[in-house]
GROMACS .gro file of C-alpha atoms in nm:
model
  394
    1UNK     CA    1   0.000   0.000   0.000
    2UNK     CA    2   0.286   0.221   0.125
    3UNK     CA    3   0.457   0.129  -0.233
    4UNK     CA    4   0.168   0.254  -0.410
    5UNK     CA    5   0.114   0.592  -0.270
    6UNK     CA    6   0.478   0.699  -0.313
    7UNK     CA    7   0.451   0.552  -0.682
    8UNK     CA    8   0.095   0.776  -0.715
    9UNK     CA    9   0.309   1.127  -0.568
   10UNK     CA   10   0.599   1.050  -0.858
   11UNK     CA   11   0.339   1.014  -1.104
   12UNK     CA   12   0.139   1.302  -1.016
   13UNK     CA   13   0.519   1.523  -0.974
   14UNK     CA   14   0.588   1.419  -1.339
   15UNK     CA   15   0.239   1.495  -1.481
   16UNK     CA   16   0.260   1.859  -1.255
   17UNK     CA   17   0.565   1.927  -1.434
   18UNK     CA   18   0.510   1.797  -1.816
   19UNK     CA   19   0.227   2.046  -1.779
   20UNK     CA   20   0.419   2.305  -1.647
   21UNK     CA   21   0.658   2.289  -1.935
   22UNK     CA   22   0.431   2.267  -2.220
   23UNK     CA   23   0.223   2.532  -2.058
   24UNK     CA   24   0.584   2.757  -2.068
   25UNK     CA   25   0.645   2.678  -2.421
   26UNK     CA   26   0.355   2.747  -2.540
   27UNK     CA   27   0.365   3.076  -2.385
   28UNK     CA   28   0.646   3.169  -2.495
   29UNK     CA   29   0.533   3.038  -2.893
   30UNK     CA   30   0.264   3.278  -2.866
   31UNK     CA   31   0.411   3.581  -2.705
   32UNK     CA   32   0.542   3.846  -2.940
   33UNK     CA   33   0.937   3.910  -2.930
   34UNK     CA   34   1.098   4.262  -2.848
   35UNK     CA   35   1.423   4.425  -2.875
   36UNK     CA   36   1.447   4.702  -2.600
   37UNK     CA   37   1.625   5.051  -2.717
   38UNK     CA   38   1.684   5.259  -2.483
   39UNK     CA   39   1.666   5.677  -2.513
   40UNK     CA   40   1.947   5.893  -2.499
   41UNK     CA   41   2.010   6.250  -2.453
   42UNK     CA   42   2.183   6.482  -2.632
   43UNK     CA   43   2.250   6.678  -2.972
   44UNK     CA   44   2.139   6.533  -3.278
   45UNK     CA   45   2.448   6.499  -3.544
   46UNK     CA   46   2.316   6.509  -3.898
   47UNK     CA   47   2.560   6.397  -4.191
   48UNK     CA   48   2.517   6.485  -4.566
   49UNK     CA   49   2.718   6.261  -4.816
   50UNK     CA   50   2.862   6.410  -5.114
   51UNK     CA   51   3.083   6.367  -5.363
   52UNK     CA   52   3.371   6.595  -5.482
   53UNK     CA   53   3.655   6.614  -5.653
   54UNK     CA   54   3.992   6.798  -5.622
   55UNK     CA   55   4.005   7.127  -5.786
   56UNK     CA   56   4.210   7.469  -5.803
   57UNK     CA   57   4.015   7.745  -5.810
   58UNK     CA   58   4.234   8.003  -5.958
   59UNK     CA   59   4.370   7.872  -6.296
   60UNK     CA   60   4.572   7.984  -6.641
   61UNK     CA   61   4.499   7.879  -6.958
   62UNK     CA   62   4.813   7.883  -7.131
   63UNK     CA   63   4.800   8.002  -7.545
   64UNK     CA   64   5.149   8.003  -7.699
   65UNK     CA   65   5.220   8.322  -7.850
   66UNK     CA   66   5.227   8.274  -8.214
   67UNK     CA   67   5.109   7.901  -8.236
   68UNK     CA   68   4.769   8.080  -8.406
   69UNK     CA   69   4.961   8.203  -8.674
   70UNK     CA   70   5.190   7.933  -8.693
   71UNK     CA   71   5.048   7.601  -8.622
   72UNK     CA   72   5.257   7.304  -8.486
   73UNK     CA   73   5.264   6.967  -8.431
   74UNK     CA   74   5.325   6.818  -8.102
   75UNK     CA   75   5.614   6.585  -8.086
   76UNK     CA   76   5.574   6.551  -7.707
   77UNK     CA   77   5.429   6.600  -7.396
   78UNK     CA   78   5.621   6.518  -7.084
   79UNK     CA   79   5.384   6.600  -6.789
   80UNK     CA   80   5.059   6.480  -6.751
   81UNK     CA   81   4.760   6.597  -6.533
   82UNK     CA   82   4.838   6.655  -6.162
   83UNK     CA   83   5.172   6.706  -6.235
   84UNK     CA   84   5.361   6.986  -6.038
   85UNK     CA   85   5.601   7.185  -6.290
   86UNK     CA   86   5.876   7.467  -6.234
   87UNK     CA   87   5.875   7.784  -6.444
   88UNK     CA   88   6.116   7.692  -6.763
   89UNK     CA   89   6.024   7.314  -6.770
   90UNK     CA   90   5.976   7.137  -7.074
   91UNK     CA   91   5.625   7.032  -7.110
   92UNK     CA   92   5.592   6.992  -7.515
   93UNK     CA   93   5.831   6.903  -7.827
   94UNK     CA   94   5.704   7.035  -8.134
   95UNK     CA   95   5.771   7.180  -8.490
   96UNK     CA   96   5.597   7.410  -8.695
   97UNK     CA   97   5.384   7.259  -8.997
   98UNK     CA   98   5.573   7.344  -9.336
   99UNK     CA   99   5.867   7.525  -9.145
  100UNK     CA  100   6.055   7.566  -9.489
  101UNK     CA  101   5.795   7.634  -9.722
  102UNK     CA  102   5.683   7.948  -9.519
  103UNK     CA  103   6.006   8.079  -9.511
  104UNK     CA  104   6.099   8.032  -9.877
  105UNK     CA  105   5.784   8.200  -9.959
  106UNK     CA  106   5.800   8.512  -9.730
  107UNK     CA  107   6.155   8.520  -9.841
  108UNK     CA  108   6.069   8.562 -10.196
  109UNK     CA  109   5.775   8.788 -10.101
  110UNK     CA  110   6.036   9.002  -9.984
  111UNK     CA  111   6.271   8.984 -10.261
  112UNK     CA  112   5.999   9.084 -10.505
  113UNK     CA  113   5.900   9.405 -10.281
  114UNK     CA  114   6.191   9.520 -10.257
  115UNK     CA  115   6.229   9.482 -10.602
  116UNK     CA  116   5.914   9.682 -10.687
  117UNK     CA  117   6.058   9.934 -10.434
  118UNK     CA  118   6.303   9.997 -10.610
  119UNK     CA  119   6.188  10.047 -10.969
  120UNK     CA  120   5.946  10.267 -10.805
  121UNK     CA  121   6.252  10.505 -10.695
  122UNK     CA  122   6.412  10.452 -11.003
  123UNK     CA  123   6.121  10.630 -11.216
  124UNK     CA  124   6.059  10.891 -10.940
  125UNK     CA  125   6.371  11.033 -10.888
  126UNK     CA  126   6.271  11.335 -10.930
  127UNK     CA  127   6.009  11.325 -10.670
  128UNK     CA  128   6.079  11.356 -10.306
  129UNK     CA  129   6.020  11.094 -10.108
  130UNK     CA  130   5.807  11.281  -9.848
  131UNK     CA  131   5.589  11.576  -9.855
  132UNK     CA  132   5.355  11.804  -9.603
  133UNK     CA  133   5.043  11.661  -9.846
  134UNK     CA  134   5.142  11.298  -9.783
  135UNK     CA  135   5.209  11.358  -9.400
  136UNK     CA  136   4.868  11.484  -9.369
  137UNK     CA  137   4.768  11.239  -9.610
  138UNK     CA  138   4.834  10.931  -9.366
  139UNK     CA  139   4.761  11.103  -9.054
  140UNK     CA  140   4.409  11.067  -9.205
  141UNK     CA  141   4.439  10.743  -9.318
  142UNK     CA  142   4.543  10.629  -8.970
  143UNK     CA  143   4.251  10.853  -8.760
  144UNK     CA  144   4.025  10.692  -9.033
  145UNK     CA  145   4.181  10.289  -8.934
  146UNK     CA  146   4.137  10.397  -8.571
  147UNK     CA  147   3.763  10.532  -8.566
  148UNK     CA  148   3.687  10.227  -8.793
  149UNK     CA  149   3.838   9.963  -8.538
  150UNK     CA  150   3.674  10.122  -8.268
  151UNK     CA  151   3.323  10.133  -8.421
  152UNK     CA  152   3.369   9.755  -8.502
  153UNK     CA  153   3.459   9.726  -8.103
  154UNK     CA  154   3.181   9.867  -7.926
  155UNK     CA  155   2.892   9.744  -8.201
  156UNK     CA  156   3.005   9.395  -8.168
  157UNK     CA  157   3.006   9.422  -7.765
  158UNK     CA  158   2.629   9.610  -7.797
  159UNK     CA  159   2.534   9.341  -7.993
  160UNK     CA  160   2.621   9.042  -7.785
  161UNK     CA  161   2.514   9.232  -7.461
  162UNK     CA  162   2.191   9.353  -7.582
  163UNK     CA  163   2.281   9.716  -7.540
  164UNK     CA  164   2.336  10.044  -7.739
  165UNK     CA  165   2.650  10.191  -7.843
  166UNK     CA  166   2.815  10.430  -7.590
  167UNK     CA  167   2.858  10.706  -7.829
  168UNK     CA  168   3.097  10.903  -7.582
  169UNK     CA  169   3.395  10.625  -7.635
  170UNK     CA  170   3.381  10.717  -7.990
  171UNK     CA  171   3.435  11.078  -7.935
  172UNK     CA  172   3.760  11.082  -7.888
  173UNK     CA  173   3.860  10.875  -8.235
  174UNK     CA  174   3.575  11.147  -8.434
  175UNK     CA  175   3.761  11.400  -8.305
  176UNK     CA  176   4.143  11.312  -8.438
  177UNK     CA  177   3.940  11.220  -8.804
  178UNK     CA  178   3.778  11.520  -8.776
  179UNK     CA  179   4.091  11.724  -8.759
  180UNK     CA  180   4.289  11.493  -8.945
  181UNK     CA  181   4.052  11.529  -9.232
  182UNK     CA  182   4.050  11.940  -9.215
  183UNK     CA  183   4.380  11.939  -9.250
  184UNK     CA  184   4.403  11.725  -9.497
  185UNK     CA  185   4.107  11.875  -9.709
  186UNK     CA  186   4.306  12.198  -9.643
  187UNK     CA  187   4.579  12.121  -9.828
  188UNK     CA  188   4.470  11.928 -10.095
  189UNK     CA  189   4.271  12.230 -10.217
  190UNK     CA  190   4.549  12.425 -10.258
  191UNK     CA  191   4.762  12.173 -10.460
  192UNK     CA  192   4.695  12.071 -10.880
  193UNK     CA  193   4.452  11.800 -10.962
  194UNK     CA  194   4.708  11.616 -11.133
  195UNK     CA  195   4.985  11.503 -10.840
  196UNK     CA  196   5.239  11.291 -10.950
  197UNK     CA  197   5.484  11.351 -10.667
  198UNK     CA  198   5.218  11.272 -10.390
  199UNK     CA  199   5.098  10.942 -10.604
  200UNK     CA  200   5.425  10.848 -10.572
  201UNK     CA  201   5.500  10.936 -10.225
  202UNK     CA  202   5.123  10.726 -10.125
  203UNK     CA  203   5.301  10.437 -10.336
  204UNK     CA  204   5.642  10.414 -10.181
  205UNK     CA  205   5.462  10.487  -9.857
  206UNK     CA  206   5.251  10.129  -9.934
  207UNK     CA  207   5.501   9.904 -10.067
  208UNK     CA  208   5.765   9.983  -9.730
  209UNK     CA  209   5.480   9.929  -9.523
  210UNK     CA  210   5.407   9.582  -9.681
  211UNK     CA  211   5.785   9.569  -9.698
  212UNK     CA  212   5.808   9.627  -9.285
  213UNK     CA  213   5.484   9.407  -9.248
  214UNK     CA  214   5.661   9.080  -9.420
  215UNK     CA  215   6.033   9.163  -9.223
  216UNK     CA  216   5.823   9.128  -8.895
  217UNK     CA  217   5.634   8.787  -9.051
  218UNK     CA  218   6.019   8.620  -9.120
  219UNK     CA  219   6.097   8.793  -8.738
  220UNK     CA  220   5.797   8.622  -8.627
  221UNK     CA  221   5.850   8.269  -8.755
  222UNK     CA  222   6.174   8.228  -8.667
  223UNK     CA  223   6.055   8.345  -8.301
  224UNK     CA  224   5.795   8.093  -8.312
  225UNK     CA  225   6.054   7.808  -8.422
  226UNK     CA  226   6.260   7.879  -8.160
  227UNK     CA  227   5.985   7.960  -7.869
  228UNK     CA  228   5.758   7.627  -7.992
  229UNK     CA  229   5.992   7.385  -8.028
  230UNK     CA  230   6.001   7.352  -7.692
  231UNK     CA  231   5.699   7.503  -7.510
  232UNK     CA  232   5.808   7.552  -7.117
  233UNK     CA  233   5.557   7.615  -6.867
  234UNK     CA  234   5.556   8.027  -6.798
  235UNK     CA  235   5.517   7.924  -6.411
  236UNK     CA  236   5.543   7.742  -6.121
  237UNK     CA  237   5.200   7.469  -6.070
  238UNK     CA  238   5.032   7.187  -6.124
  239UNK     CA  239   4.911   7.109  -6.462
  240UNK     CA  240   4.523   7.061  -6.439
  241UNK     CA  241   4.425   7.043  -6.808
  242UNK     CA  242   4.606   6.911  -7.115
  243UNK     CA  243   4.433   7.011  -7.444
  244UNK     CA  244   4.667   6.762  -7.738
  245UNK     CA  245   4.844   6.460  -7.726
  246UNK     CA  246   5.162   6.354  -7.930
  247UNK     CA  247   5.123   6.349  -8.337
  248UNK     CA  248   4.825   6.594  -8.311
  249UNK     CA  249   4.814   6.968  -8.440
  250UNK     CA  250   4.770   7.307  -8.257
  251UNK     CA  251   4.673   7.629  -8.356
  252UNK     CA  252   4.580   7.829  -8.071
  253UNK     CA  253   4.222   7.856  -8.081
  254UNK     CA  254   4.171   7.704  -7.747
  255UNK     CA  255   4.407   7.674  -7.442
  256UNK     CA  256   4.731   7.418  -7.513
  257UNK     CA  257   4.713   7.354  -7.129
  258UNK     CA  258   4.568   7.497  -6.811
  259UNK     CA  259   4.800   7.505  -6.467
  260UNK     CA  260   4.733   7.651  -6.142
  261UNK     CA  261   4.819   7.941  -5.977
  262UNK     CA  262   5.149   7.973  -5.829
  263UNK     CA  263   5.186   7.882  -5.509
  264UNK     CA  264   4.769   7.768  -5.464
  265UNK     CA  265   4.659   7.490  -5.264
  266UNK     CA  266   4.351   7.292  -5.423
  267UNK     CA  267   4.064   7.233  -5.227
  268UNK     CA  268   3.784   6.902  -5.293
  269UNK     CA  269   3.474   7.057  -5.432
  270UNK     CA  270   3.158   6.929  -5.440
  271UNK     CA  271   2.846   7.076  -5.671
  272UNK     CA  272   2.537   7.059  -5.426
  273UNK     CA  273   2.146   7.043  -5.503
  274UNK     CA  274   1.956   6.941  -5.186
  275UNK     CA  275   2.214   7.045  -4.871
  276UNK     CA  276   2.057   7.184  -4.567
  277UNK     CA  277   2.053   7.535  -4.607
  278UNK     CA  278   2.200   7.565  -4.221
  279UNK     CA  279   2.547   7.431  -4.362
  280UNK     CA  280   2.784   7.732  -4.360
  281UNK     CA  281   3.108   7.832  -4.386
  282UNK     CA  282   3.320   7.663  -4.112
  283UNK     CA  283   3.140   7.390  -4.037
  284UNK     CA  284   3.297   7.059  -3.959
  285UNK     CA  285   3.340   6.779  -4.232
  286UNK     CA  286   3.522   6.431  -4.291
  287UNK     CA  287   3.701   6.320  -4.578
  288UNK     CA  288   3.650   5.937  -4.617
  289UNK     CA  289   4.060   5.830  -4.676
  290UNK     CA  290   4.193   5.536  -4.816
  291UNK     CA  291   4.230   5.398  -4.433
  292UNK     CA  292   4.108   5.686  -4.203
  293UNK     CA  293   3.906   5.998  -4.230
  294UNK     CA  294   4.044   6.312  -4.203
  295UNK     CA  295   3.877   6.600  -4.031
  296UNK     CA  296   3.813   6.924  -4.204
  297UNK     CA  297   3.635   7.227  -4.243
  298UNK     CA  298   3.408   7.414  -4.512
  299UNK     CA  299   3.594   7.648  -4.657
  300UNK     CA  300   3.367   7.864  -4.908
  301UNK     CA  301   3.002   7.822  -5.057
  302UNK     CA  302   2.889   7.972  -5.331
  303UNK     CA  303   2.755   7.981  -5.725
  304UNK     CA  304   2.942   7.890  -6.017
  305UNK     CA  305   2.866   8.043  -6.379
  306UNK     CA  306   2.568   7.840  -6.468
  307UNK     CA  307   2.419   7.916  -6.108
  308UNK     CA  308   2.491   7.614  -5.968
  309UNK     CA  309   2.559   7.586  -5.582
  310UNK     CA  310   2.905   7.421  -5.470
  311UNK     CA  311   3.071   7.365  -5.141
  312UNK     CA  312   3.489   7.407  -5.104
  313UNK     CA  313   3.631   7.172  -4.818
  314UNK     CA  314   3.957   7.229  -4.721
  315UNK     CA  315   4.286   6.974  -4.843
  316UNK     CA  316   4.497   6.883  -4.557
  317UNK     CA  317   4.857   6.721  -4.638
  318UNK     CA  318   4.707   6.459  -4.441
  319UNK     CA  319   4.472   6.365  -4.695
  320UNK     CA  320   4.658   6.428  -4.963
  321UNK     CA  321   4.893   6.212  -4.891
  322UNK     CA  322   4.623   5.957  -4.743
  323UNK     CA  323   4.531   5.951  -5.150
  324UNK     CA  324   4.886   5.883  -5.282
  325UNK     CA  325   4.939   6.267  -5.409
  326UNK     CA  326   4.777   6.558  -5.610
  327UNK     CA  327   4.806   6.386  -5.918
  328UNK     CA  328   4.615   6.065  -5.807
  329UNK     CA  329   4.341   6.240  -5.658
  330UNK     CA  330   4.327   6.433  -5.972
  331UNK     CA  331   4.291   6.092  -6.149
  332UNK     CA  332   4.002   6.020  -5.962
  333UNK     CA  333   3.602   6.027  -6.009
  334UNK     CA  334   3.500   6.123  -5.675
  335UNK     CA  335   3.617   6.148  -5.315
  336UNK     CA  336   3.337   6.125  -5.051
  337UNK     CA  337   3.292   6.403  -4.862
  338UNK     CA  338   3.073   6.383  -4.529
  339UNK     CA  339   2.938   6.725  -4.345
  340UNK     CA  340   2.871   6.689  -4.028
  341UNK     CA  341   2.616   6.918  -3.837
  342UNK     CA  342   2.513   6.908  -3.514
  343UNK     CA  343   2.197   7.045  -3.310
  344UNK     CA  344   2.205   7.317  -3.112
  345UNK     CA  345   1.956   7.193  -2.875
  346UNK     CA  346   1.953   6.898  -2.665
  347UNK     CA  347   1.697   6.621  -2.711
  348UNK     CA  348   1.569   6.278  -2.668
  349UNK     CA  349   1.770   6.037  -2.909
  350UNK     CA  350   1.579   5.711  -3.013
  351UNK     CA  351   1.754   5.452  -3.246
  352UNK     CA  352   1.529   5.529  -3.626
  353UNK     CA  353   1.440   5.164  -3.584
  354UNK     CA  354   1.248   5.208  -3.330
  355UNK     CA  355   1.027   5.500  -3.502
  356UNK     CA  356   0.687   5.428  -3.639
  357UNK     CA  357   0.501   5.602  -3.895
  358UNK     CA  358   0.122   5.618  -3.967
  359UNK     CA  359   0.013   5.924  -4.191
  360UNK     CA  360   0.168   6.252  -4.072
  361UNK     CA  361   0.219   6.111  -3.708
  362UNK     CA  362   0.515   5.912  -3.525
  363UNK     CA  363   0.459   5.687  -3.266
  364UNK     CA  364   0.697   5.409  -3.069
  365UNK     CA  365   0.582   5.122  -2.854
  366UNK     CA  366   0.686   5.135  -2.506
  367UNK     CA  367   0.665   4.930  -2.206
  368UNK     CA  368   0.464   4.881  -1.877
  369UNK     CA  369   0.547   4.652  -1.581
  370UNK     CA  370   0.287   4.421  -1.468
  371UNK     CA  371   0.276   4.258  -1.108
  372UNK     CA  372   0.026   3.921  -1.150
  373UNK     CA  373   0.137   3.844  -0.815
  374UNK     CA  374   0.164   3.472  -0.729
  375UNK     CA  375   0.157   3.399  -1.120
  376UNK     CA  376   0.413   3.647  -1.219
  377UNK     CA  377   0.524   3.955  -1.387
  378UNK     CA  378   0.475   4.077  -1.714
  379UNK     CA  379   0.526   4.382  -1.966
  380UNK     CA  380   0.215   4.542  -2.154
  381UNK     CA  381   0.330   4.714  -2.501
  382UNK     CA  382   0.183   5.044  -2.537
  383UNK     CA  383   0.142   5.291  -2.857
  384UNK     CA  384   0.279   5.585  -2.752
  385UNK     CA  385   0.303   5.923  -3.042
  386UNK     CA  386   0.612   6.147  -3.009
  387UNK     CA  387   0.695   6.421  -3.207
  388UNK     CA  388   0.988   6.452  -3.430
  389UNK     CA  389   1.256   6.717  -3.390
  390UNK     CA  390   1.529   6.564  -3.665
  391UNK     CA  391   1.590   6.254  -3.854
  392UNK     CA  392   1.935   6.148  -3.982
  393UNK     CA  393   2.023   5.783  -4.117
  394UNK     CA  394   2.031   5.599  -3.765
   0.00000   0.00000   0.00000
C-alpha cells in the first residue's frame, strides 16, 4: 500500500511538471518578441554625403604666342595631369607645320618688294620721297583705321550684350578724323589736280609698309621656331588640363594647357542640389581616406557660372597624402565628402528603428510593468506618439 502511494506522488510530480513545461512553451510560442532601445540625450548629429573632386580654383589657360599664326605639331608631352612643374620646364616638343615652305615664300615675297621698291625710286627720282600733303595724307588714313576699329569694337560688344553703343567712347577717335581730315582737305585744295609727286610718295609709302609688315612675318616665324619647339611652362603649378596629345596639331584657338596658380593649394569641391541650407562656412566635415578619415572644415560656398551651388572643403597634407598625391586624386572620379552638423539643442535620441510612422504622425511602442502576483510579472506594449525634432540615417 505504502509502495503505491509513493509511486501515485511521482506520477502526479511528473504529470505537474510535463504540464508546467508545455504550458511555458507554449507561452512563450505565442508571445510576441521585443528588442528594448533605450533613449538617450543629447545633440542630434546630422551627416550629408557628397561627392567631390579635387580642384584649383584660380587657374591659367596657357596660349602660346604665335602658335595661331603658326600652327605646330606636337612631338611631345612630358607632364601629364596633376603634375607639379617649375617655371622653364619642358612640357611639349614640337615643330611648326611646313617650317621651310613658309620661309621660302615670305623670303621671296620680300625679294619681289623690294624689287618693286626699287623700280618705283628709279622712275621717281625726281620726286621727293616725303611731302607736307602725304604727312597729312596718312595722318588721315590712320585717324580713319582707328575710328573704324573702334566702331567695329563697341557694335560687336552692344550686340552680344543687348545694349546700345556708348557714343561718348567714340568721341575721342571722331575727333582726331575730324581734324585729321580738315587738315588734310586743307591742303589738298590748294595743290593741282594732277599730283604725281604725292601718287608716288602714297606708293612708296605702301610698298615699305608691306615691306616692314613681311620683315616682322620672317621675325615672327623664326621666333615661333625657336619659342615652340620647346613650349616651357611660364610658371610654377600643377598642370590641371592638357588640351593635345603627341602626333596631333595646334593652332591656338583654345588653351594648349591649363596650370594653377602659383603657389595655390587645391581644395575638394563638391556641386550641391539638396544640402541643408544651415550648412555654412566653417562647419565641420570628414574626408573618407583610403584607411582613415580626415577632419576638415568648409571652406567657401557659393555659385558657379551656370548658377549652380558648390561647397569648397579644405585639403589637408594629411589627406593628400592619405590619396597617394595631387596627381592621383586628380585621377580620380569622386572622393566622398561627409558634413557633419550638429543640433544646437539637446533632445531625446531614439535609435530610427524604433520609429513608427502612420500618416503625418510618429509613434513608438513602449513598455509597462505588470505585477500578477503569485503567477508572475509581465510587460504590456503600449502605442505611444512622439513628435519629431530631426531625422538622420540611424
Amino acid at each position: 500500500m505504502k509502495k503505491k502511494a509513493v509511486r501515485s506522488i511521482i506520477i502526479l510530480f511528473v504529470v505537474v511538471f510535463v504540464c508546467l513545461f508545455f504550458g511555458k512553451t507554449l507561452e512563450n510560442l505565442s508571445t510576441a518578441k521585443a528588442r528594448f532601445v533605450r533613449p538617450t540625450n543629447g545633440r542630434m548629429l546630422k551627416e550629408n554625403k557628397l561627392d567631390a573632386k579635387l580642384v584649383f580654383e584660380n587657374q591659367t589657360k596657357i596660349i602660346p604666342e604665335l602658335a595661331e599664326k603658326y600652327p605646330i605639331t606636337i612631338k611631345g608631352v612630358y607632364f601629364s595631369v596633376g603634375n607639379t612643374v617649375s617655371k622653364g620646364d619642358v612640357i611639349f616638343d614640337a615643330s611648326i607645320n611646313d617650317f621651310d615652305k613658309k620661309l621660302e615664300d615670305l623670303n621671296a615675297d620680300l625679294a619681289k618688294k623690294n624689287a618693286d621698291l626699287l623700280e618705283l625710286d628709279a622712275k621717281n627720282a625726281k620726286f621727293p620721297k616725303q611731302s607736307e600733303k602725304g604727312n597729312r595724307y596718312f595722318a588721315l588714313r590712320d585717324a580713319s583705321k582707328a575710328l573704324s576699329e573702334k566702331k567695329a569694337e563697341l557694335t560687336i560688344d552692344a550686340r552680344i550684350n543687348g545694349k546700345e553703343i556708348d557714343k561718348s567712347l567714340l568721341k575721342p577717335y571722331e575727333n582726331a578724323f575730324n581734324q585729321a581730315q580738315a587738315a588734310y582737305m586743307q591742303y589738298a585744295r590748294i595743290g593741282a589736280a594732277e599730283d604725281p609727286a604725292f601718287d608716288y610718295i602714297v606708293k612708296r609709302q605702301n610698298i615699305v609698309e608691306d615691306i616692314s609688315k613681311t620683315e616682322s612675318n620672317i621675325e615672327d616665324l623664326y621666333v615661333a621656331s625657336a619659342t615652340l619647339s620647346e613650349i616651357k611652362a611660364e610658371q610654377d603649378g600643377v598642370i590641371t588640363e592638357l588640351s593635345i596629345k603627341p602626333g596631333e596639331t595646334y593652332n591656338g584657338t583654345k588653351a594648349l594647357y591649363t596650370i594653377s596658380a602659383e603657389n595655390e593649394s587645391p581644395v575638394l569641391q563638391a556641386m550641391v542640389n539638396d544640402v541643408d541650407d544651415e550648412v555654412e562656412k566653417g562647419d565641420r566635415a570628414l574626408i573618407k581616406g583610403e584607411w582613415s578619415q580626415i577632419a576638415v572644415k568648409i571652406l567657401k560656398i557659393g555659385k558657379n557660372k551656370d548658377g549652380q551651388k558648390y561647397i569648397d572643403f579644405e585639403l589637408p597634407q594629411s589627406a593628400i597624402d592619405q590619396f597617394s598625391g595631387i596627381k592621383k586624386m586628380m585621377e580620380m572620379e569622386k572622393i566622398q565628402v561627409i558634413i557633419q552638423k550638429r543640433s544646437p539643442m539637446n533632445t531625446t535620441l531614439l535609435s530610427a528603428s524604433a520609429l513608427r510612422q502612420e500618416g503625418n504622425s510618429y509613434y513608438v511602442f513602449t513598455t509597462e510593468y505588470k505585477d500578477n502576483g503569485l503567477l508572475g510579472s509581465y510587460q504590456v506594449v503600449k502605442k505611444t506618439p512622439v513628435t519629431v525634432l530631426e531625422k538622420n540615417d540611424t
